[in-house]
mmCIF file of C-alpha atoms and ligand atoms in Angstrom:
data_model
loop_
_atom_site.group_PDB
_atom_site.id
_atom_site.type_symbol
_atom_site.label_atom_id
_atom_site.label_comp_id
_atom_site.label_asym_id
_atom_site.label_seq_id
_atom_site.Cartn_x
_atom_site.Cartn_y
_atom_site.Cartn_z
ATOM 1 C CA UNK Q 1 -0.058 -0.007 0.132
ATOM 2 C CA UNK Q 2 1.340 3.631 -0.730
ATOM 3 C CA UNK Q 3 0.796 7.201 0.667
ATOM 4 C CA UNK Q 4 0.103 9.340 -1.993
ATOM 5 C CA UNK Q 5 0.415 13.139 -1.841
ATOM 6 C CA UNK Q 6 -2.579 15.026 -3.961
ATOM 7 C CA UNK Q 7 -1.892 18.774 -4.335
ATOM 8 C CA UNK Q 8 -3.852 21.929 -5.683
ATOM 9 C CA UNK Q 9 -4.367 25.559 -5.680
ATOM 10 C CA UNK Q 10 -7.927 24.565 -3.414
ATOM 11 C CA UNK Q 11 -10.774 22.237 -4.215
ATOM 12 C CA UNK Q 12 -9.842 22.087 -7.849
ATOM 13 C CA UNK Q 13 -7.916 18.775 -7.782
ATOM 14 C CA UNK Q 14 -10.381 16.709 -5.931
ATOM 15 C CA UNK Q 15 -11.599 16.241 -9.412
ATOM 16 C CA UNK Q 16 -8.758 14.236 -9.533
ATOM 17 C CA UNK Q 17 -8.880 12.614 -6.172
ATOM 18 C CA UNK Q 18 -12.329 11.437 -7.058
ATOM 19 C CA UNK Q 19 -10.876 9.744 -10.039
ATOM 20 C CA UNK Q 20 -7.877 8.089 -8.296
ATOM 21 C CA UNK Q 21 -10.166 6.612 -5.146
ATOM 22 C CA UNK Q 22 -12.450 5.245 -8.064
ATOM 23 C CA UNK Q 23 -9.625 3.257 -9.556
ATOM 24 C CA UNK Q 24 -7.000 3.156 -6.424
ATOM 25 C CA UNK Q 25 -9.336 2.760 -3.562
ATOM 26 C CA UNK Q 26 -6.692 0.968 -1.334
ATOM 27 C CA UNK Q 27 -4.168 3.444 -0.938
ATOM 28 C CA UNK Q 28 -3.641 6.087 1.695
ATOM 29 C CA UNK Q 29 -3.966 9.796 0.658
ATOM 30 C CA UNK Q 30 -3.147 13.309 1.593
ATOM 31 C CA UNK Q 31 -5.169 15.855 0.167
ATOM 32 C CA UNK Q 32 -3.554 19.253 0.002
ATOM 33 C CA UNK Q 33 -5.435 22.669 -0.782
ATOM 34 C CA UNK Q 34 -3.468 25.930 -0.685
ATOM 35 C CA UNK Q 35 -7.350 27.570 -0.112
ATOM 36 C CA UNK Q 36 -5.648 30.593 1.250
ATOM 37 C CA UNK Q 37 -3.996 31.518 -1.630
ATOM 38 C CA UNK Q 38 -6.068 30.470 -4.372
ATOM 39 C CA UNK Q 39 -6.302 31.455 -7.349
ATOM 40 C CA UNK Q 40 -2.897 30.596 -8.702
ATOM 41 C CA UNK Q 41 -3.655 31.171 -12.247
ATOM 42 C CA UNK Q 42 -3.157 34.663 -11.548
ATOM 43 C CA UNK Q 43 -0.211 34.551 -9.944
ATOM 44 C CA UNK Q 44 3.247 34.979 -11.149
ATOM 45 C CA UNK Q 45 5.834 32.334 -12.157
ATOM 46 C CA UNK Q 46 8.114 32.414 -9.798
ATOM 47 C CA UNK Q 47 5.274 32.412 -7.014
ATOM 48 C CA UNK Q 48 3.357 29.272 -8.479
ATOM 49 C CA UNK Q 49 6.682 27.624 -9.079
ATOM 50 C CA UNK Q 50 8.539 28.674 -5.244
ATOM 51 C CA UNK Q 51 5.123 27.884 -3.935
ATOM 52 C CA UNK Q 52 4.608 24.799 -5.379
ATOM 53 C CA UNK Q 53 7.966 23.152 -4.506
ATOM 54 C CA UNK Q 54 7.171 24.281 -0.552
ATOM 55 C CA UNK Q 55 3.906 22.044 -0.915
ATOM 56 C CA UNK Q 56 5.714 19.028 -2.665
ATOM 57 C CA UNK Q 57 7.986 19.280 -0.112
ATOM 58 C CA UNK Q 58 5.853 18.871 2.938
ATOM 59 C CA UNK Q 59 3.943 16.222 1.364
ATOM 60 C CA UNK Q 60 7.416 14.452 0.854
ATOM 61 C CA UNK Q 61 8.406 14.976 4.332
ATOM 62 C CA UNK Q 62 4.981 13.387 5.385
ATOM 63 C CA UNK Q 63 6.228 10.148 3.645
ATOM 64 C CA UNK Q 64 4.320 10.477 0.528
ATOM 65 C CA UNK Q 65 5.479 7.416 -1.808
ATOM 66 C CA UNK Q 66 4.071 9.635 -4.521
ATOM 67 C CA UNK Q 67 2.849 12.901 -5.739
ATOM 68 C CA UNK Q 68 0.289 14.189 -7.787
ATOM 69 C CA UNK Q 69 0.089 18.002 -8.880
ATOM 70 C CA UNK Q 70 -3.290 18.060 -9.033
ATOM 71 C CA UNK Q 71 -2.811 21.814 -10.899
ATOM 72 C CA UNK Q 72 -2.539 22.394 -14.807
ATOM 73 C CA UNK Q 73 -1.056 25.674 -12.952
ATOM 74 C CA UNK Q 74 1.470 24.364 -10.850
ATOM 75 C CA UNK Q 75 2.684 21.207 -13.281
ATOM 76 C CA UNK Q 76 3.010 23.889 -16.159
ATOM 77 C CA UNK Q 77 5.354 26.494 -13.554
ATOM 78 C CA UNK Q 78 7.013 23.802 -11.504
ATOM 79 C CA UNK Q 79 6.761 20.159 -12.407
ATOM 80 C CA UNK Q 80 10.233 20.251 -14.109
ATOM 81 C CA UNK Q 81 11.813 21.529 -10.625
ATOM 82 C CA UNK Q 82 10.132 19.551 -8.667
ATOM 83 C CA UNK Q 83 11.155 16.340 -10.063
ATOM 84 C CA UNK Q 84 14.660 17.545 -9.748
ATOM 85 C CA UNK Q 85 14.673 18.400 -6.061
ATOM 86 C CA UNK Q 86 12.380 15.252 -5.191
ATOM 87 C CA UNK Q 87 14.475 12.525 -7.426
ATOM 88 C CA UNK Q 88 13.151 9.402 -5.321
ATOM 89 C CA UNK Q 89 9.496 10.290 -5.134
ATOM 90 C CA UNK Q 90 7.524 9.717 -8.540
ATOM 91 C CA UNK Q 91 5.637 13.118 -9.482
ATOM 92 C CA UNK Q 92 2.761 13.022 -11.648
ATOM 93 C CA UNK Q 93 1.238 16.189 -13.293
ATOM 94 C CA UNK Q 94 -1.718 17.343 -14.968
ATOM 95 C CA UNK Q 95 -1.880 19.001 -18.342
ATOM 96 C CA UNK Q 96 -4.854 20.337 -20.891
ATOM 97 C CA UNK Q 97 -5.937 17.386 -22.576
ATOM 98 C CA UNK Q 98 -5.239 18.933 -25.879
ATOM 99 C CA UNK Q 99 -3.646 15.910 -27.686
ATOM 100 C CA UNK Q 100 -7.304 13.738 -26.996
ATOM 101 C CA UNK Q 101 -9.154 16.828 -28.036
ATOM 102 C CA UNK Q 102 -7.594 17.157 -31.486
ATOM 103 C CA UNK Q 103 -8.238 13.548 -31.868
ATOM 104 C CA UNK Q 104 -11.627 13.425 -31.209
ATOM 105 C CA UNK Q 105 -12.842 16.964 -32.449
ATOM 106 C CA UNK Q 106 -14.829 16.480 -35.541
ATOM 107 C CA UNK Q 107 -14.619 19.986 -37.351
ATOM 108 C CA UNK Q 108 -11.004 20.884 -36.084
ATOM 109 C CA UNK Q 109 -11.633 23.438 -33.695
ATOM 110 C CA UNK Q 110 -11.039 22.991 -29.970
ATOM 111 C CA UNK Q 111 -11.649 25.446 -27.228
ATOM 112 C CA UNK Q 112 -9.346 25.298 -24.251
ATOM 113 C CA UNK Q 113 -10.374 26.664 -21.172
ATOM 114 C CA UNK Q 114 -7.401 27.134 -18.559
ATOM 115 C CA UNK Q 115 -5.439 29.696 -16.638
ATOM 116 C CA UNK Q 116 -3.703 32.398 -17.356
ATOM 117 C CA UNK Q 117 -0.740 31.030 -16.149
ATOM 118 C CA UNK Q 118 -0.717 27.430 -18.018
ATOM 119 C CA UNK Q 119 -2.023 29.542 -21.459
ATOM 120 C CA UNK Q 120 0.886 31.489 -21.583
ATOM 121 C CA UNK Q 121 3.421 28.695 -19.740
ATOM 122 C CA UNK Q 122 5.830 27.573 -22.324
ATOM 123 C CA UNK Q 123 5.155 23.716 -21.426
ATOM 124 C CA UNK Q 124 1.549 24.441 -22.665
ATOM 125 C CA UNK Q 125 3.042 26.459 -25.805
ATOM 126 C CA UNK Q 126 5.459 23.624 -26.714
ATOM 127 C CA UNK Q 127 3.026 20.969 -25.705
ATOM 128 C CA UNK Q 128 0.555 22.686 -28.398
ATOM 129 C CA UNK Q 129 3.584 22.997 -30.932
ATOM 130 C CA UNK Q 130 3.776 19.331 -31.239
ATOM 131 C CA UNK Q 131 0.078 19.319 -32.367
ATOM 132 C CA UNK Q 132 -0.973 18.503 -35.984
ATOM 133 C CA UNK Q 133 -1.371 22.112 -37.351
ATOM 134 C CA UNK Q 134 -5.069 21.444 -39.420
ATOM 135 C CA UNK Q 135 -6.799 21.345 -35.698
ATOM 136 C CA UNK Q 136 -7.347 25.053 -34.462
ATOM 137 C CA UNK Q 137 -7.443 25.696 -30.554
ATOM 138 C CA UNK Q 138 -9.593 28.954 -29.377
ATOM 139 C CA UNK Q 139 -7.102 29.301 -25.817
ATOM 140 C CA UNK Q 140 -9.918 31.271 -23.365
ATOM 141 C CA UNK Q 141 -8.704 31.773 -20.109
ATOM 142 C CA UNK Q 142 -11.520 32.185 -17.075
ATOM 143 C CA UNK Q 143 -10.643 34.793 -14.455
ATOM 144 C CA UNK Q 144 -13.134 34.497 -11.978
ATOM 145 C CA UNK Q 145 -14.202 31.156 -12.114
ATOM 146 C CA UNK Q 146 -11.958 29.569 -9.914
ATOM 147 C CA UNK Q 147 -13.168 31.714 -6.619
ATOM 148 C CA UNK Q 148 -16.464 30.858 -7.917
ATOM 149 C CA UNK Q 149 -16.115 27.654 -7.347
ATOM 150 C CA UNK Q 150 -13.921 27.926 -3.851
ATOM 151 C CA UNK Q 151 -16.870 29.550 -2.711
ATOM 152 C CA UNK Q 152 -18.853 26.678 -3.460
ATOM 153 C CA UNK Q 153 -20.961 28.480 -6.254
ATOM 154 C CA UNK Q 154 -19.822 26.188 -9.156
ATOM 155 C CA UNK Q 155 -23.766 26.057 -10.409
ATOM 156 C CA UNK Q 156 -24.755 29.595 -9.404
ATOM 157 C CA UNK Q 157 -26.600 32.150 -11.788
ATOM 158 C CA UNK Q 158 -23.098 34.479 -11.423
ATOM 159 C CA UNK Q 159 -20.851 31.276 -12.235
ATOM 160 C CA UNK Q 160 -23.170 30.766 -15.484
ATOM 161 C CA UNK Q 161 -23.134 34.470 -16.552
ATOM 162 C CA UNK Q 162 -19.496 34.709 -15.979
ATOM 163 C CA UNK Q 163 -18.905 31.687 -17.756
ATOM 164 C CA UNK Q 164 -20.957 32.360 -20.875
ATOM 165 C CA UNK Q 165 -18.352 35.711 -21.548
ATOM 166 C CA UNK Q 166 -15.473 33.008 -21.389
ATOM 167 C CA UNK Q 167 -16.970 30.666 -23.576
ATOM 168 C CA UNK Q 168 -18.300 32.986 -26.143
ATOM 169 C CA UNK Q 169 -15.166 33.351 -28.593
ATOM 170 C CA UNK Q 170 -15.366 29.347 -28.124
ATOM 171 C CA UNK Q 171 -18.830 29.047 -28.998
ATOM 172 C CA UNK Q 172 -18.286 31.475 -31.886
ATOM 173 C CA UNK Q 173 -15.456 29.978 -33.298
ATOM 174 C CA UNK Q 174 -17.829 26.791 -33.729
ATOM 175 C CA UNK Q 175 -15.890 24.641 -31.376
ATOM 176 C CA UNK Q 176 -17.186 21.084 -30.984
ATOM 177 C CA UNK Q 177 -14.841 20.121 -27.899
ATOM 178 C CA UNK Q 178 -13.558 22.282 -25.449
ATOM 179 C CA UNK Q 179 -10.590 20.996 -22.958
ATOM 180 C CA UNK Q 180 -11.185 21.697 -19.666
ATOM 181 C CA UNK Q 181 -7.613 22.747 -18.701
ATOM 182 C CA UNK Q 182 -7.966 23.567 -14.845
ATOM 183 C CA UNK Q 183 -8.686 20.721 -12.763
ATOM 184 C CA UNK Q 184 -11.516 23.048 -11.160
ATOM 185 C CA UNK Q 185 -13.296 22.821 -14.263
ATOM 186 C CA UNK Q 186 -14.731 19.353 -14.306
ATOM 187 C CA UNK Q 187 -17.070 21.039 -11.453
ATOM 188 C CA UNK Q 188 -18.593 23.185 -14.416
ATOM 189 C CA UNK Q 189 -19.393 20.393 -16.538
ATOM 190 C CA UNK Q 190 -23.117 21.007 -15.545
ATOM 191 C CA UNK Q 191 -23.193 24.895 -15.680
ATOM 192 C CA UNK Q 192 -21.420 24.444 -19.479
ATOM 193 C CA UNK Q 193 -24.009 21.865 -20.804
ATOM 194 C CA UNK Q 194 -26.663 24.234 -19.371
ATOM 195 C CA UNK Q 195 -25.220 26.850 -21.795
ATOM 196 C CA UNK Q 196 -23.822 24.849 -24.369
ATOM 197 C CA UNK Q 197 -25.798 21.752 -24.726
ATOM 198 C CA UNK Q 198 -25.599 18.173 -24.469
ATOM 199 C CA UNK Q 199 -23.726 17.386 -27.842
ATOM 200 C CA UNK Q 200 -20.684 19.775 -26.818
ATOM 201 C CA UNK Q 201 -17.481 17.283 -26.167
ATOM 202 C CA UNK Q 202 -15.655 17.960 -22.554
ATOM 203 C CA UNK Q 203 -12.332 16.374 -22.269
ATOM 204 C CA UNK Q 204 -10.190 16.530 -18.761
ATOM 205 C CA UNK Q 205 -7.430 14.081 -18.098
ATOM 206 C CA UNK Q 206 -8.459 12.799 -14.680
ATOM 207 C CA UNK Q 207 -8.368 9.173 -16.030
ATOM 208 C CA UNK Q 208 -5.578 9.241 -18.038
ATOM 209 C CA UNK Q 209 -3.772 11.233 -14.845
ATOM 210 C CA UNK Q 210 -4.798 7.930 -12.640
ATOM 211 C CA UNK Q 211 -3.567 5.638 -14.900
ATOM 212 C CA UNK Q 212 0.081 7.187 -15.069
ATOM 213 C CA UNK Q 213 -0.176 7.360 -11.113
ATOM 214 C CA UNK Q 214 -0.935 3.310 -11.385
ATOM 215 C CA UNK Q 215 1.610 2.757 -13.921
ATOM 216 C CA UNK Q 216 4.079 4.421 -11.076
ATOM 217 C CA UNK Q 217 3.124 2.501 -8.589
ATOM 218 C CA UNK Q 218 3.313 -0.357 -9.862
ATOM 219 C CA UNK Q 219 6.956 -0.021 -11.060
ATOM 220 C CA UNK Q 220 7.524 0.913 -7.682
ATOM 221 C CA UNK Q 221 5.711 -2.803 -6.505
ATOM 222 C CA UNK Q 222 3.215 -0.800 -4.422
ATOM 223 C CA UNK Q 223 -0.259 -1.411 -6.337
ATOM 224 C CA UNK Q 224 -2.047 -3.836 -4.485
ATOM 225 C CA UNK Q 225 -5.376 -3.923 -6.647
ATOM 226 C CA UNK Q 226 -7.586 -4.967 -3.501
ATOM 227 C CA UNK Q 227 -11.246 -3.653 -2.813
ATOM 228 C CA UNK Q 228 -10.062 -2.295 0.841
ATOM 229 C CA UNK Q 229 -10.426 1.516 1.116
ATOM 230 C CA UNK Q 230 -7.705 3.443 2.935
ATOM 231 C CA UNK Q 231 -7.670 6.560 4.507
ATOM 232 C CA UNK Q 232 -7.762 10.499 3.647
ATOM 233 C CA UNK Q 233 -6.586 13.550 5.501
ATOM 234 C CA UNK Q 234 -7.680 16.440 4.047
ATOM 235 C CA UNK Q 235 -5.107 19.330 4.757
ATOM 236 C CA UNK Q 236 -6.053 23.056 3.805
ATOM 237 C CA UNK Q 237 -3.778 26.376 4.387
ATOM 238 C CA UNK Q 238 -7.283 27.916 5.394
ATOM 239 C CA UNK Q 239 -10.387 25.757 6.691
ATOM 240 C CA UNK Q 240 -9.706 22.255 6.630
ATOM 241 C CA UNK Q 241 -13.478 21.532 7.659
ATOM 242 C CA UNK Q 242 -14.739 23.836 4.932
ATOM 243 C CA UNK Q 243 -12.363 21.372 2.519
ATOM 244 C CA UNK Q 244 -14.038 18.336 3.715
ATOM 245 C CA UNK Q 245 -17.560 19.424 3.823
ATOM 246 C CA UNK Q 246 -16.569 20.592 -0.061
ATOM 247 C CA UNK Q 247 -15.360 17.346 -0.802
ATOM 248 C CA UNK Q 248 -18.456 15.684 -0.074
ATOM 249 C CA UNK Q 249 -20.517 18.114 -2.039
ATOM 250 C CA UNK Q 250 -18.400 17.801 -5.331
ATOM 251 C CA UNK Q 251 -17.152 14.514 -5.355
ATOM 252 C CA UNK Q 252 -18.726 11.620 -6.421
ATOM 253 C CA UNK Q 253 -16.735 8.992 -4.302
ATOM 254 C CA UNK Q 254 -18.273 7.750 -1.427
ATOM 255 C CA UNK Q 255 -16.034 9.392 1.389
ATOM 256 C CA UNK Q 256 -17.692 7.565 4.510
ATOM 257 C CA UNK Q 257 -16.071 4.201 3.027
ATOM 258 C CA UNK Q 258 -12.747 5.811 3.792
ATOM 259 C CA UNK Q 259 -10.790 6.732 7.042
ATOM 260 C CA UNK Q 260 -11.365 10.493 7.032
ATOM 261 C CA UNK Q 261 -9.130 13.068 8.791
ATOM 262 C CA UNK Q 262 -8.846 16.797 8.599
ATOM 263 C CA UNK Q 263 -6.389 19.288 9.302
ATOM 264 C CA UNK Q 264 -5.401 23.126 9.570
ATOM 265 C CA UNK Q 265 -1.972 23.515 8.640
ATOM 266 C CA UNK Q 266 -0.634 27.307 8.740
ATOM 267 C CA UNK Q 267 3.052 27.213 7.298
ATOM 268 C CA UNK Q 268 4.012 24.278 5.262
ATOM 269 C CA UNK Q 269 7.362 23.029 5.176
HETATM 270 N N1 DGL N 301 -6.690 23.862 -10.387
HETATM 271 C C1 DGL N 301 -5.671 24.689 -11.139
HETATM 272 C C2 DGL N 301 -5.290 24.143 -12.579
HETATM 273 O O1 DGL N 301 -5.826 23.113 -12.680
HETATM 274 C C3 DGL N 301 -5.331 25.979 -10.250
HETATM 275 C C4 DGL N 301 -6.391 27.090 -10.652
HETATM 276 C C5 DGL N 301 -6.007 28.106 -9.967
HETATM 277 O O2 DGL N 301 -5.955 28.099 -8.807
HETATM 278 O O3 DGL N 301 -6.306 28.964 -10.596
HETATM 279 O O4 DGL N 301 -4.833 25.090 -13.088
#
């Protein structure tokens, strides 16, 4: 059995934890939300890189066997440095699913909804440059959305209005596929479908990320494939009880099947 650390700027990485609990329920998890500092997507590259490193060092010090950087923004700005610093721990990142989107799009027009920091990062633009030029990507940042999701307002009228504004260029371009390039955005699926209907293809990479995690654990001989349910610690830089409450609201997994602990940590590292 392994202890797996999962971190995000806030509740977004719960979309990845949900998938991890579905595929790998037997392991123990620490979910670390830096909600005090969310959103990351509008902060400087230097700040994101140094804070992400600090949080991963904290997870490593807790004894994690693997760490999932469950944040596209932190992956784009920091994962290379984290891998160098924590050489002995597998570090799995999250990137916008533009490759599967290009393969699945029928009309070759794909919207990419992600944070400003992800869209302008070298890592994302290098990935984009590897894709065939016959697919057109409409890159759109979603300022304001993460804060609304953090406040538990993913389906509020205000969120729908803001989302409609952000989706307009994607809709105008006639995209048939949208990449949810921020781990908070899978929690907007319902709102997006309300605005754009059921035929739009929505892509997130939670499943692929967890399959990658599973391969890394297998390589370490730490995957059990058992139906037991491990323990989950919810740690927040802001409000751990609120984090656990939001996890219960946002996630599909039956958290009562796991032993749960929640704690507030004011300083990491
Ligand atoms: N959930 C994160 C991501 O995947 C970060 C969002 C934010 O804090 O701006 O990009």
